[in-house]
Coordinates of C-alpha atoms and ligand atoms in Angstrom, one line a residue:
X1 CA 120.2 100.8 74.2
X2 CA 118.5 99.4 70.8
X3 CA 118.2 95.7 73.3
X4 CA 115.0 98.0 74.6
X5 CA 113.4 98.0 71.9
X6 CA 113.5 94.2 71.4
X7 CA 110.8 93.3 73.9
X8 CA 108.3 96.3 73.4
X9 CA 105.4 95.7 74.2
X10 CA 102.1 97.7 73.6
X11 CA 101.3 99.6 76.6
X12 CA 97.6 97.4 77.4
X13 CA 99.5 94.6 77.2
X14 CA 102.1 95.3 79.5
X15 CA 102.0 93.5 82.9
X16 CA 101.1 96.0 85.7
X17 CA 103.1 95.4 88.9
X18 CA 101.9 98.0 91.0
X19 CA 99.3 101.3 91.1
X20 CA 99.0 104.0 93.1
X21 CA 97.7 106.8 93.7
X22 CA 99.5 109.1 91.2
X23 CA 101.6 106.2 89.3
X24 CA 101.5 102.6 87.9
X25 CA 104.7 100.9 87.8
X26 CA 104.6 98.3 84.6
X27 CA 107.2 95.4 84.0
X28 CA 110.1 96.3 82.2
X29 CA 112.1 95.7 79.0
X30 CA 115.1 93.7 81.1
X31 CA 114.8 91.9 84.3
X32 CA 116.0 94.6 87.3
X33 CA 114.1 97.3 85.4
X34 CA 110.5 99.2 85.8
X35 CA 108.2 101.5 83.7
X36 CA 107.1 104.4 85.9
X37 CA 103.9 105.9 84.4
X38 CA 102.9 109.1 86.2
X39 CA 99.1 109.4 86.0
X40 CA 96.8 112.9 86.3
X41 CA 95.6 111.8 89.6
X42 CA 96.1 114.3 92.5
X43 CA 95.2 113.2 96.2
X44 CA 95.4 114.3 99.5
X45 CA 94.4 113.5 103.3
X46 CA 95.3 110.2 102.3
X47 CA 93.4 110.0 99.1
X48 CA 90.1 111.6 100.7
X49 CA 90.3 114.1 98.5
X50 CA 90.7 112.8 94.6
X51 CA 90.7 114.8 91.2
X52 CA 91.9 114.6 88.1
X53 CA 93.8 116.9 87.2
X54 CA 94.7 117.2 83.3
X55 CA 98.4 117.4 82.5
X56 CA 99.8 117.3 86.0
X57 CA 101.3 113.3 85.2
X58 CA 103.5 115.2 81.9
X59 CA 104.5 117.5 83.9
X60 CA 105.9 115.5 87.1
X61 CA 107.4 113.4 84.9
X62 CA 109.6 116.2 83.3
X63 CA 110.4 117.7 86.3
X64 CA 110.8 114.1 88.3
X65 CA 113.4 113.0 85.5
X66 CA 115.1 116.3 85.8
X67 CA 116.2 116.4 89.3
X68 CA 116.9 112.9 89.1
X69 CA 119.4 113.5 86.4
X70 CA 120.8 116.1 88.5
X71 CA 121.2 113.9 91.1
X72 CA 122.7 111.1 89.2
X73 CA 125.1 113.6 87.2
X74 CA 126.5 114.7 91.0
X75 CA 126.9 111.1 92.3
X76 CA 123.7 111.3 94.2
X77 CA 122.3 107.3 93.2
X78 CA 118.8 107.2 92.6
X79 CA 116.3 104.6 90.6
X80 CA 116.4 106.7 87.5
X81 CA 117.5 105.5 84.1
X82 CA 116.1 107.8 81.2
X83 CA 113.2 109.2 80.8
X84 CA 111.1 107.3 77.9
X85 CA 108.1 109.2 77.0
X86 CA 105.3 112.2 78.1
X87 CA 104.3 110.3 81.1
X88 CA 107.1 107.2 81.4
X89 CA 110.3 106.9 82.6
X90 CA 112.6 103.5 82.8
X91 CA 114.0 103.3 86.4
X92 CA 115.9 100.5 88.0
X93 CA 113.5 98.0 90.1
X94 CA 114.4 98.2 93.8
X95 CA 112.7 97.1 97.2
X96 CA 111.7 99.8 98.9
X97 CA 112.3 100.4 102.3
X98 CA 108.8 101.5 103.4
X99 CA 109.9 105.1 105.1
X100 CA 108.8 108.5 104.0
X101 CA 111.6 110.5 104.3
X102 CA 110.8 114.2 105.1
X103 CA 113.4 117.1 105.2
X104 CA 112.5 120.6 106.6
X105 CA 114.2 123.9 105.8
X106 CA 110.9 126.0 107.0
X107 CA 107.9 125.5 109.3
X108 CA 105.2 124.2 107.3
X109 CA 101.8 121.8 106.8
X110 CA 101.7 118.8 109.6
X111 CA 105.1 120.2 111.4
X112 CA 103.4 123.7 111.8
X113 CA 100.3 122.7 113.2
X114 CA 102.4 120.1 115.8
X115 CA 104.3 122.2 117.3
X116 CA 102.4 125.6 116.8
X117 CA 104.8 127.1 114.5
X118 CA 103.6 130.0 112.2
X119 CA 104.2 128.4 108.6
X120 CA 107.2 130.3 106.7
X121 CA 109.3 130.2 110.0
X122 CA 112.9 129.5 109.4
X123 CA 114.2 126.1 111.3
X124 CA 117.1 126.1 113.2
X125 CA 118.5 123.8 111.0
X126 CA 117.3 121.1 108.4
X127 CA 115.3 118.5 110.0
X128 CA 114.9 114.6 109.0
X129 CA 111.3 113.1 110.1
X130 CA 110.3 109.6 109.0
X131 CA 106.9 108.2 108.3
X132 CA 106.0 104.6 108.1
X133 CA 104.4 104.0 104.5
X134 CA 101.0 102.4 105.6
X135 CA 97.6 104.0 104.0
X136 CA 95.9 102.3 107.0
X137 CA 97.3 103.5 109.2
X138 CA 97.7 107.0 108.1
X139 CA 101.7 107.4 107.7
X140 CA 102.0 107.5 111.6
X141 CA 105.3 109.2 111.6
X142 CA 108.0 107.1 113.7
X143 CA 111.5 107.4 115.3
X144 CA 114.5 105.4 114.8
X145 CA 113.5 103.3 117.6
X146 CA 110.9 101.5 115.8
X147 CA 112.5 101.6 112.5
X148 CA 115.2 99.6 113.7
X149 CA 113.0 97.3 116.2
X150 CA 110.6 96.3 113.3
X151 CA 113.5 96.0 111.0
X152 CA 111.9 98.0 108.1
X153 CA 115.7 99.9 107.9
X154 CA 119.1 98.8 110.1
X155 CA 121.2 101.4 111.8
X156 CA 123.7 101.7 109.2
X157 CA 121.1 102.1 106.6
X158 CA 119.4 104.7 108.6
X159 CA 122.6 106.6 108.3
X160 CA 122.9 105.9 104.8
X161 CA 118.8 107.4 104.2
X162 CA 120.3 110.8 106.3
X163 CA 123.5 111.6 104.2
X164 CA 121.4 111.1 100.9
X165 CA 118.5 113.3 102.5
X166 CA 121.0 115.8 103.4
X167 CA 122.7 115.8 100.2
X168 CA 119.2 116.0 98.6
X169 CA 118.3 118.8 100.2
X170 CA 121.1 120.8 99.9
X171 CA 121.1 119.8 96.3
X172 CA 117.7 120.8 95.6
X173 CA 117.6 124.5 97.9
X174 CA 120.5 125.8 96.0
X175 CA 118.9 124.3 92.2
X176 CA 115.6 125.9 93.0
X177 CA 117.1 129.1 95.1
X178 CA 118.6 129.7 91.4
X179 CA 115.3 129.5 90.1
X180 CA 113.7 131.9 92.3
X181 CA 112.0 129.6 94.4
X182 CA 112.4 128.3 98.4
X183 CA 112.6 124.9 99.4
X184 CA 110.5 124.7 102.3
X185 CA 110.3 121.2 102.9
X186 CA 110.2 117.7 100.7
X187 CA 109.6 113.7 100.5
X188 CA 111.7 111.3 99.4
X189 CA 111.7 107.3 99.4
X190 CA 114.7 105.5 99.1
X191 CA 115.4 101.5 98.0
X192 CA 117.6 98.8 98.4
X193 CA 119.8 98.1 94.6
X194 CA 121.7 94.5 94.9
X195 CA 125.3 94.7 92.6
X196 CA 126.4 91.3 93.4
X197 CA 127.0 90.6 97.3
X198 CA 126.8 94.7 97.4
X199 CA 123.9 96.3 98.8
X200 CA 123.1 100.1 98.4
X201 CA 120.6 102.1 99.0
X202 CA 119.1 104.8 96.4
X203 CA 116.4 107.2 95.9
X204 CA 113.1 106.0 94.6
X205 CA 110.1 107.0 93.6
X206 CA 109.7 111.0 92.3
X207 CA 110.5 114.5 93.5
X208 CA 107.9 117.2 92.2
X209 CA 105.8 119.8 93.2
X210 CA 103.5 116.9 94.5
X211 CA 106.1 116.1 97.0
X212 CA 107.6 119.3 97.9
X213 CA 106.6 122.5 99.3
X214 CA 107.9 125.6 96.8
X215 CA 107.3 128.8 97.4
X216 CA 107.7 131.7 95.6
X217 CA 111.1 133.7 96.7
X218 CA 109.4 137.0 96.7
X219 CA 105.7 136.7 97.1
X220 CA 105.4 133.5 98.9
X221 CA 103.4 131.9 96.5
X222 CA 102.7 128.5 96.5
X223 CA 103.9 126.6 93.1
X224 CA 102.8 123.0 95.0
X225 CA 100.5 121.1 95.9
X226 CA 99.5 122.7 98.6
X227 CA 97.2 124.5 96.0
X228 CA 95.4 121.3 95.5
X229 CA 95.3 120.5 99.2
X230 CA 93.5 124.2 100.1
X231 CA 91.2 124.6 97.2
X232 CA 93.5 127.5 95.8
X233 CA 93.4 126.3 91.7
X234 CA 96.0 127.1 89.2
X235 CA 98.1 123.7 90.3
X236 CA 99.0 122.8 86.5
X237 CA 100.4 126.7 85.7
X238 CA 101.8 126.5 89.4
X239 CA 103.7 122.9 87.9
X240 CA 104.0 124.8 84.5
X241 CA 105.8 127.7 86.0
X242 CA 108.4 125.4 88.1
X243 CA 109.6 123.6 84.6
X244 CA 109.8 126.7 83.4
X245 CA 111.8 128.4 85.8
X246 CA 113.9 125.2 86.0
X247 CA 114.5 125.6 82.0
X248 CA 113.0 122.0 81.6
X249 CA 110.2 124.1 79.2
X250 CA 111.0 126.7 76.8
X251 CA 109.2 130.4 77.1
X252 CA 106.9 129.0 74.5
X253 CA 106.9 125.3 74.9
X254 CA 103.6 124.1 76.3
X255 CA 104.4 120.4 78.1
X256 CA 100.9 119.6 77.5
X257 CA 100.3 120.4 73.6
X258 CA 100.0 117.0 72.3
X259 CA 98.8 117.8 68.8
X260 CA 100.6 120.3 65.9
X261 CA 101.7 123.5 67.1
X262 CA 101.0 126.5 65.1
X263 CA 103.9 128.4 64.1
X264 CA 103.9 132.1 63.6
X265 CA 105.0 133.2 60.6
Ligands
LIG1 N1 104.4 114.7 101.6 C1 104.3 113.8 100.6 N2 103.5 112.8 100.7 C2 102.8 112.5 101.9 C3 103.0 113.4 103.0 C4 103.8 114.5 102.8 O1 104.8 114.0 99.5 O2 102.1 111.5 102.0 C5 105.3 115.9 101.5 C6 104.5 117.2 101.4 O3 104.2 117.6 100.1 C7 105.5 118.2 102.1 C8 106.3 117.3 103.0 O4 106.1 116.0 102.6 O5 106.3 118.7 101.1 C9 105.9 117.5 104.5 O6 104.5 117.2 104.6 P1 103.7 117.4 106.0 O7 104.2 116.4 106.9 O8 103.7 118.8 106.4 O9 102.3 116.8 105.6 P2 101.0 117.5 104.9 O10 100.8 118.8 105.6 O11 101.4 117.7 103.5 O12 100.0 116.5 105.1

């Protein structure tokens, strides 16, 4: 990979595609790839709420490239190529199809209130939901139907978004079941890859604590950012306690230590 460091370019200097709400997405070292910086910002009711929150970005990153690993080392494709730093990671560049993919183990959040389901009920079985990506207009959430009649996805790739949400899902219940922790429910985005005439489609974007619901295995506690959401505090230890469960940080590795460590004698 030493072609990488041939263009490096100071981080001011770099051109800046895209920023969100919790990322910025820079130009990358080759053509077909993108820097994804994840930022401290946390947000919520569509970015009514706002904080900054310090050392949430380090720790999404770790636990974004993690999974993503995972899910490249089982043949799941995703947009991930290595991470590069605290808060960067080079990922392929893709278009993304502008869907919020959500999966469902348990009753929680918007589905909860919607069908006036006490949160923590067990679903009869997994359940897909897509929203349409728009700020505007709130996320509506939308059926097949109009995904397909305002050609934001086709039918085949529609089928192609379900089996990778499945295997997503089932992927991440059992990795964070071994860790102690329930899956209730998650986001995902997905994007379209060219190789030659081939299309496919891949997962995009990140999966954290900021995109999923975890909860504790025995006391229910909330390790999301649903703790942001409710005013319950302790988000960064919540974050800090998934990478530790998941083994990404060491008993005594602190993520968010930039300077020297002091080592006991
Ligand atoms: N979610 C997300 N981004 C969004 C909306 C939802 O990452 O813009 C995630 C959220 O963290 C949860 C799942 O999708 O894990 C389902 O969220 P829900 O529809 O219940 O909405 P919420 O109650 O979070 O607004």
């Amino acid at each position: 990979m030493d072609f990488l460091k041939t263009r490096y370019t100071p981080m001011n200097r770099r051109r800046r595609i895209y920023e969100g709400k919790a990322k910025v997405l820079y130009e990358g070292p080759e053509p077909g790839t993108l820097i994804q910086h994840f930022k401290d910002d946390a947000t919520a009711f569509n970015a009514k709420k706002h904080e900054v929150i310090d050392g949430k970005g380090v720790l999404n990153n770790r636990i974004s490239e993690y999974i993503f690993q995972n899910l490249n080392d089982i043949g799941v494709p995703t947009h991930f190529i290595r991470r590069l730093n605290m808060r960067e990671q080079l990922i392929r560049e893709v278009e993304i199809i502008p869907l919020e993919v959500v999966v469902r183990n348990v009753a929680a959040g918007s589905l909860a209130k919607r069908l006036g389901l006490e949160e923590g009920t067990q679903l009869p079985r997994s359940i897909i939901e897509f929203y349409y990506k728009n700020d505007a207009l709130d996320d509506p959430m939308v059926s097949e139907e109009h995904i397909t009649a305002f050609g934001w996805a086709n039918p085949q790739e529609i089928d192609d978004i379900m089996a990778l949400a499945i295997r997503v899902n089932d992927f991440l219940s059992g990795l964070f079941l071994g860790a102690g922790i329930r899956l209730i429910d998650f986001k995902m985005e997905t994007g379209r890859i060219w190789e030659g005439d081939m299309m496919r489609i891949v997962v995009a974007d990140e999966i954290s604590p900021d995109s999923c619901r975890l909860w504790d295995v025995k006391s229910a506690d909330k390790l999301d950012k649903d703790r942001f959401r409710r005013d319950m505090g302790g988000l960064v230890e919540a974050y800090q306690e998934v990478a530790r469960r998941l083994g990404i940080l060491g008993e005594s590795e602190n993520a968010l230590a930039g300077g020297p460590r002091l080592v006991q004698p």
